[in-house]
Coordinates of C-alpha atoms in Angstrom, one line a residue:
C1 CA 0.0 0.0 0.0
K2 CA 2.8 2.4 0.9
C3 CA 4.5 1.7 -2.5
N4 CA 1.3 2.3 -4.3
F5 CA 0.8 5.6 -2.4
I6 CA 4.3 6.8 -3.3
S7 CA 3.8 5.8 -7.0
F8 CA 0.5 7.8 -6.8
I9 CA 2.3 10.9 -5.5
F10 CA 4.9 10.7 -8.2
L11 CA 2.3 10.3 -10.9
S12 CA 0.3 13.2 -9.4
L13 CA 3.4 15.4 -9.5
G14 CA 3.8 14.5 -13.2
T15 CA 7.3 13.0 -12.6
G16 CA 6.4 9.3 -12.3
S17 CA 5.7 8.8 -16.0
N18 CA 9.1 10.4 -16.8
I19 CA 11.0 8.2 -14.4
L20 CA 9.2 5.1 -15.7
S21 CA 9.9 6.0 -19.3
A22 CA 13.6 6.7 -18.5
L23 CA 13.9 3.3 -16.7
Q24 CA 12.2 1.5 -19.7
D25 CA 14.7 3.3 -22.1
L26 CA 17.6 2.3 -20.0
F27 CA 16.4 -1.3 -19.8
W28 CA 16.0 -1.4 -23.6
L29 CA 19.5 0.0 -24.1
L30 CA 21.0 -2.6 -21.8
K31 CA 19.1 -5.4 -23.3
S32 CA 20.1 -4.3 -26.8
K33 CA 23.7 -4.1 -25.8
V34 CA 23.7 -7.6 -24.2
E35 CA 22.0 -9.1 -27.3
K36 CA 24.6 -7.5 -29.6
Q37 CA 27.4 -9.0 -27.5
L38 CA 25.7 -12.4 -27.6
Q39 CA 25.4 -12.1 -31.4
I40 CA 29.2 -11.4 -31.6
I41 CA 30.0 -14.3 -29.3
S42 CA 27.8 -16.7 -31.3
V43 CA 29.4 -15.8 -34.6
L44 CA 33.0 -15.8 -33.1
Q45 CA 32.6 -19.4 -31.8
W46 CA 31.6 -20.6 -35.3
V47 CA 34.4 -18.8 -37.0
L48 CA 36.9 -20.3 -34.6
T49 CA 35.2 -23.7 -35.1
F50 CA 35.6 -23.3 -38.8
L51 CA 39.3 -22.2 -38.6
I52 CA 40.9 -24.0 -35.7
M53 CA 38.7 -26.5 -33.9
G54 CA 39.8 -29.6 -35.8
I55 CA 43.5 -28.9 -35.3
A56 CA 43.1 -27.8 -31.7
C57 CA 41.1 -30.9 -30.7
T58 CA 43.6 -33.1 -32.3
L59 CA 46.5 -31.5 -30.4
I60 CA 44.6 -31.6 -27.1
L61 CA 43.8 -35.3 -27.6
M62 CA 47.5 -36.0 -28.3
Y63 CA 48.5 -34.1 -25.2
I64 CA 45.9 -35.9 -23.0
L65 CA 47.4 -39.2 -24.2
C66 CA 50.7 -38.2 -22.6
T67 CA 49.1 -37.3 -19.2
D68 CA 47.6 -39.3 -16.4
C69 CA 44.2 -38.9 -18.0
W70 CA 45.3 -40.9 -21.0
V71 CA 42.5 -43.4 -20.4
I72 CA 39.9 -40.7 -21.4
A73 CA 41.7 -40.1 -24.7
A74 CA 42.1 -43.8 -25.3
L75 CA 38.4 -44.5 -24.8
Y76 CA 37.5 -41.7 -27.2
L77 CA 39.9 -43.0 -29.8
A78 CA 38.4 -46.5 -29.5
W79 CA 35.0 -44.9 -30.0
L80 CA 36.3 -43.0 -33.0
V81 CA 37.4 -46.3 -34.6
F82 CA 34.0 -47.9 -33.9
D83 CA 32.1 -44.8 -35.2
W84 CA 34.4 -44.1 -38.2
N85 CA 31.8 -44.8 -40.9
T86 CA 28.9 -42.9 -39.3
P87 CA 29.4 -39.7 -41.3
K88 CA 29.1 -41.7 -44.5
K89 CA 25.7 -43.0 -43.4
G90 CA 23.8 -39.8 -42.8
G91 CA 25.6 -38.8 -39.7
R92 CA 24.0 -38.3 -36.3
R93 CA 21.9 -35.1 -36.3
S94 CA 20.6 -33.7 -33.1
Q95 CA 17.4 -31.5 -33.1
W96 CA 18.5 -30.2 -29.7
V97 CA 21.7 -28.9 -31.1
R98 CA 20.1 -27.5 -34.3
N99 CA 17.6 -25.6 -32.1
W100 CA 20.2 -24.0 -29.8
A101 CA 19.5 -20.4 -28.9
I102 CA 23.0 -19.4 -30.0
W103 CA 22.0 -20.0 -33.6
R104 CA 19.3 -17.4 -33.4
Y105 CA 21.9 -14.9 -32.2
F106 CA 24.1 -16.0 -35.0
R107 CA 21.2 -15.3 -37.5
D108 CA 20.4 -11.9 -36.1
Y109 CA 24.1 -10.7 -36.2
F110 CA 23.9 -10.3 -40.0
P111 CA 20.9 -10.9 -40.2
I112 CA 20.4 -14.1 -42.3
R113 CA 17.0 -14.9 -43.9
L114 CA 15.7 -18.0 -45.8
V115 CA 13.2 -17.4 -48.6
K116 CA 11.1 -20.2 -49.9
T117 CA 9.7 -19.9 -53.5
H118 CA 8.2 -23.4 -54.0
N119 CA 7.0 -26.4 -52.1
L120 CA 9.1 -29.5 -52.0
L121 CA 7.4 -33.0 -52.1
T122 CA 8.4 -35.3 -49.3
T123 CA 8.1 -38.2 -51.8
R124 CA 11.2 -37.0 -53.6
N125 CA 14.9 -36.5 -52.8
Y126 CA 16.8 -33.4 -53.7
I127 CA 20.2 -31.9 -54.4
F128 CA 20.4 -28.2 -53.6
G129 CA 23.1 -26.4 -55.5
Y130 CA 24.2 -23.5 -53.2
H131 CA 25.8 -20.4 -54.7
P132 CA 28.1 -18.6 -54.0
H133 CA 30.6 -20.2 -51.7
G134 CA 31.8 -17.0 -50.0
I135 CA 34.7 -17.4 -47.5
M136 CA 32.9 -19.7 -45.1
G137 CA 29.5 -20.4 -46.5
L138 CA 27.8 -18.7 -43.5
G139 CA 24.4 -18.6 -45.1
A140 CA 24.5 -22.3 -46.0
F141 CA 25.5 -23.2 -42.4
C142 CA 22.9 -21.0 -40.7
N143 CA 20.0 -21.9 -43.0
F144 CA 20.5 -25.7 -43.4
S145 CA 22.5 -26.9 -40.4
T146 CA 20.4 -25.1 -37.8
E147 CA 16.8 -24.3 -37.4
A148 CA 17.4 -20.6 -36.8
T149 CA 15.7 -19.5 -40.0
G150 CA 13.0 -22.1 -39.8
V151 CA 14.0 -24.5 -42.6
G152 CA 12.0 -27.3 -40.9
Q153 CA 8.9 -25.2 -40.8
K154 CA 9.3 -23.8 -44.3
F155 CA 10.0 -27.3 -45.8
P156 CA 8.1 -29.7 -43.6
G157 CA 9.2 -33.3 -43.9
I158 CA 12.4 -32.4 -45.7
R159 CA 15.7 -33.4 -44.0
P160 CA 18.6 -31.1 -45.1
Y161 CA 22.2 -32.3 -45.1
L162 CA 24.9 -29.7 -45.7
A163 CA 27.8 -31.4 -47.5
T164 CA 31.3 -30.2 -46.6
L165 CA 34.9 -31.4 -46.9
A166 CA 35.4 -35.1 -45.9
G167 CA 38.6 -34.2 -44.2
N168 CA 36.7 -32.4 -41.4
F169 CA 35.2 -35.8 -40.3
R170 CA 38.7 -37.2 -39.6
M171 CA 39.1 -34.6 -36.9
P172 CA 38.2 -35.6 -33.3
I173 CA 35.3 -33.8 -31.6
L174 CA 34.9 -31.5 -34.7
R175 CA 33.3 -34.4 -36.6
D176 CA 30.7 -35.0 -33.8
Y177 CA 29.9 -31.3 -33.6
L178 CA 29.4 -31.1 -37.4
M179 CA 27.3 -34.3 -37.5
S180 CA 25.0 -32.9 -34.8
G181 CA 23.9 -30.2 -37.2
G182 CA 23.2 -32.6 -40.0
I183 CA 26.4 -31.9 -41.8
C184 CA 27.8 -34.8 -43.9
P185 CA 31.0 -35.4 -46.1
V186 CA 30.7 -34.3 -49.7
N187 CA 31.8 -37.6 -51.1
R188 CA 30.3 -40.3 -53.2
D189 CA 29.6 -42.8 -50.4
S190 CA 27.8 -40.3 -48.2
I191 CA 25.7 -38.9 -51.0
D192 CA 24.8 -42.4 -52.4
Y193 CA 23.7 -43.5 -48.9
I194 CA 21.5 -40.5 -48.2
L195 CA 19.8 -40.6 -51.6
S196 CA 19.3 -44.4 -51.9
K197 CA 19.2 -45.9 -48.5
N198 CA 17.6 -43.2 -46.3
G199 CA 14.1 -43.1 -47.7
S200 CA 12.7 -40.0 -49.3
G201 CA 12.4 -36.3 -48.2
N202 CA 16.2 -35.9 -48.1
A203 CA 17.9 -32.7 -49.4
I204 CA 21.7 -32.6 -49.8
I205 CA 23.1 -29.1 -50.0
I206 CA 26.3 -29.0 -52.1
V207 CA 28.3 -25.7 -52.4
V208 CA 29.0 -26.4 -56.0
G209 CA 31.7 -23.9 -56.6
G210 CA 33.8 -25.2 -53.7
A211 CA 37.3 -23.9 -52.9
A212 CA 37.9 -22.7 -56.4
E213 CA 34.9 -20.3 -56.1
S214 CA 36.0 -19.0 -52.7
L215 CA 39.2 -17.6 -54.3
N216 CA 37.1 -15.1 -56.3
C217 CA 34.6 -14.0 -53.7
T218 CA 34.7 -10.4 -52.9
P219 CA 32.2 -7.7 -52.1
G220 CA 30.3 -6.4 -55.1
K221 CA 31.1 -9.4 -57.2
N222 CA 28.4 -11.8 -58.4
S223 CA 30.1 -14.8 -60.0
V224 CA 29.8 -18.6 -59.6
T225 CA 32.1 -21.4 -60.6
L226 CA 29.7 -23.7 -62.5
K227 CA 30.5 -24.3 -66.2
N228 CA 32.6 -27.4 -65.6
R229 CA 31.0 -28.5 -62.4
K230 CA 28.7 -31.3 -63.5
G231 CA 29.3 -34.1 -61.1
F232 CA 26.3 -33.1 -58.9
V233 CA 24.1 -33.3 -62.0
K234 CA 25.3 -36.8 -62.8
L235 CA 24.6 -37.9 -59.2
A236 CA 21.1 -36.4 -59.4
L237 CA 20.4 -38.4 -62.6
Q238 CA 21.7 -41.6 -61.1
H239 CA 19.5 -41.3 -58.1
G240 CA 16.5 -39.5 -59.7
A241 CA 17.0 -36.6 -57.3
D242 CA 15.5 -33.3 -58.3
L243 CA 17.9 -30.3 -58.6
V244 CA 17.2 -27.1 -56.7
P245 CA 19.1 -23.9 -57.5
V246 CA 19.9 -21.8 -54.4
Y247 CA 21.4 -18.3 -54.4
S248 CA 22.5 -16.4 -51.3
F249 CA 22.5 -12.6 -51.8
G250 CA 25.1 -11.0 -49.5
E251 CA 27.3 -14.1 -49.0
N252 CA 30.2 -12.4 -50.7
E253 CA 29.7 -9.1 -48.7
V254 CA 30.7 -10.3 -45.2
Y255 CA 34.4 -10.6 -45.8
K256 CA 37.0 -8.7 -47.8
Q257 CA 39.7 -10.7 -49.6
V258 CA 42.9 -10.2 -51.4
I259 CA 42.3 -11.5 -54.9
F260 CA 45.4 -12.8 -56.7
E261 CA 45.2 -12.6 -60.5
E262 CA 45.5 -15.7 -62.7
G263 CA 49.1 -16.5 -63.4
S264 CA 50.4 -14.7 -60.2
W265 CA 52.5 -16.5 -57.7
G266 CA 49.8 -16.1 -55.1
R267 CA 47.2 -17.8 -57.2
W268 CA 49.7 -20.6 -58.0
V269 CA 50.2 -21.3 -54.3
Q270 CA 46.5 -21.3 -53.7
K271 CA 45.8 -23.7 -56.5
K272 CA 48.6 -26.1 -55.4
F273 CA 47.3 -26.0 -51.9
Q274 CA 43.7 -26.6 -53.1
K275 CA 44.8 -29.6 -55.2
H276 CA 46.7 -31.4 -52.5
V277 CA 44.8 -30.5 -49.3
G278 CA 41.2 -29.9 -50.6
F279 CA 40.7 -26.3 -49.7
A280 CA 42.3 -23.0 -50.8
P281 CA 44.0 -20.7 -48.3
C282 CA 42.4 -17.3 -48.7
I283 CA 43.8 -14.0 -47.4
F284 CA 40.8 -12.2 -46.0
H285 CA 39.6 -10.0 -43.1
G286 CA 36.4 -8.9 -41.5
R287 CA 35.9 -6.6 -38.6
G288 CA 37.5 -6.5 -35.1
L289 CA 36.0 -8.0 -32.0
F290 CA 35.5 -4.6 -30.3
S291 CA 35.1 -2.3 -33.2
S292 CA 33.8 -2.5 -36.8
N293 CA 36.4 0.0 -37.8
T294 CA 39.3 -2.4 -37.1
W295 CA 40.4 -5.6 -38.9
G296 CA 39.7 -9.0 -37.5
L297 CA 38.1 -12.4 -38.0
L298 CA 34.5 -11.4 -37.4
P299 CA 32.5 -11.1 -40.6
Y300 CA 30.9 -7.7 -41.3
S301 CA 27.2 -7.6 -40.3
K302 CA 25.8 -7.5 -43.8
P303 CA 22.4 -9.1 -44.5
I304 CA 22.5 -12.5 -46.2
T305 CA 19.3 -13.6 -48.0
T306 CA 19.2 -17.2 -49.2
V307 CA 16.6 -17.9 -51.9
V308 CA 15.6 -21.5 -52.6
G309 CA 14.4 -21.8 -56.2
E310 CA 12.1 -24.0 -58.1
P311 CA 13.0 -27.7 -58.2
I312 CA 14.0 -29.2 -61.6
T313 CA 12.4 -32.6 -62.1
I314 CA 15.2 -35.1 -62.9
P315 CA 14.6 -38.7 -64.3
K316 CA 16.4 -41.7 -62.8
I317 CA 19.1 -42.9 -65.3
D318 CA 21.5 -45.5 -63.9
N319 CA 24.2 -44.8 -66.5
P320 CA 23.6 -41.2 -67.8
S321 CA 25.5 -40.3 -70.9
Q322 CA 27.5 -37.1 -71.2
K323 CA 24.7 -35.7 -73.4
D324 CA 22.2 -36.3 -70.6
V325 CA 24.4 -34.6 -68.0
D326 CA 25.1 -31.6 -70.3
F327 CA 21.4 -31.2 -71.0
Y328 CA 20.3 -31.1 -67.4
H329 CA 23.3 -29.0 -66.5
S330 CA 22.3 -26.4 -69.0
I331 CA 18.7 -26.4 -67.6
Y332 CA 20.2 -25.9 -64.1
V333 CA 22.4 -23.0 -65.1
D334 CA 19.5 -21.3 -66.8
S335 CA 17.3 -21.7 -63.7
L336 CA 20.0 -20.3 -61.5
I337 CA 20.4 -17.2 -63.7
K338 CA 16.7 -16.7 -63.8
L339 CA 16.5 -17.0 -60.0
F340 CA 19.3 -14.4 -59.6
D341 CA 17.6 -12.0 -62.1
K342 CA 14.2 -12.3 -60.5
Y343 CA 15.3 -11.5 -56.9
K344 CA 18.4 -9.3 -57.3
S345 CA 16.6 -6.0 -57.1
K346 CA 14.6 -7.1 -54.1
F347 CA 17.7 -7.8 -52.1
G348 CA 19.8 -4.7 -52.8
L349 CA 21.4 -5.3 -56.2
P350 CA 21.0 -2.9 -59.2
E351 CA 18.8 -4.1 -62.0
T352 CA 21.8 -3.9 -64.3
D353 CA 23.9 -6.5 -62.3
V354 CA 24.4 -9.9 -64.1
L355 CA 25.4 -13.2 -62.7
E356 CA 28.8 -14.3 -64.1
V357 CA 29.0 -18.0 -64.7
N358 CA 32.6 -19.3 -64.9

């Protein structure tokens, strides 16, 4: 009663509403600042996961083997041997991990958005071609390896599998972390299993341009490495899986990269590294941890909008000819260009921009 009386006095004097408004503004500012910090932390943890988690976990495991806790490392290594082929058989996804709140902060940092243009039948399997690669494929990860943008609600009954380098699944701990998000190796065994022995309603997301495309990604450039990338079309024909073009507007805007010209020593080193290791070393930078005006590993907070296009119906041909592959590849390229042209002006690009297909 006493508190109510005091509140009444303040309101009567005309100062209560001002105090309440000031407190609400202060609370909103504090909440906004905390949310921004959580967004930065969520993105930073994934960047560090992408860059160093595999090597760090390998070194830690080797160190533990040399300590009194060697039994823990030995047990994990025994489990690793037993579980070695799991990534090739669809992995071990966890809806709990995919729904972590940290991914929603990750989404809001940029922000990242998933746009659905057509329904997908659960009686079919799909291969999504994701373009462009960018430096880290941040849009691909957020949209298809988490539920932050609602892929499960937008495409009910469809199980997305983001395919990435098989070498990641040889790294302890990292392999389990990746599998929990529904990430699988981008190799023949894994894709064959998902498309032929895992029922229907599966969608494998392949970043078609791969490491070669990452070498050319830079803000303001809309280009994809696709002309000679036809293996995913052949796989689609062999399994009768429909092809779905996907374009992520803004994927190239979140990092700045030093681009080496063809024929330069820098490009030669990158290509040699790519050939022997599987990925290309890029010299890039984003913003700093404490300021957007400094250089660092954090990506710039630029919007990424991923548009999932219309599925292309693909017949099942056990042994497709090169003519078959070329035919459906050309249809796919045309569909991707049409998707880009249809949505480019809606997501910040000039109407005059064209998609460069290399």
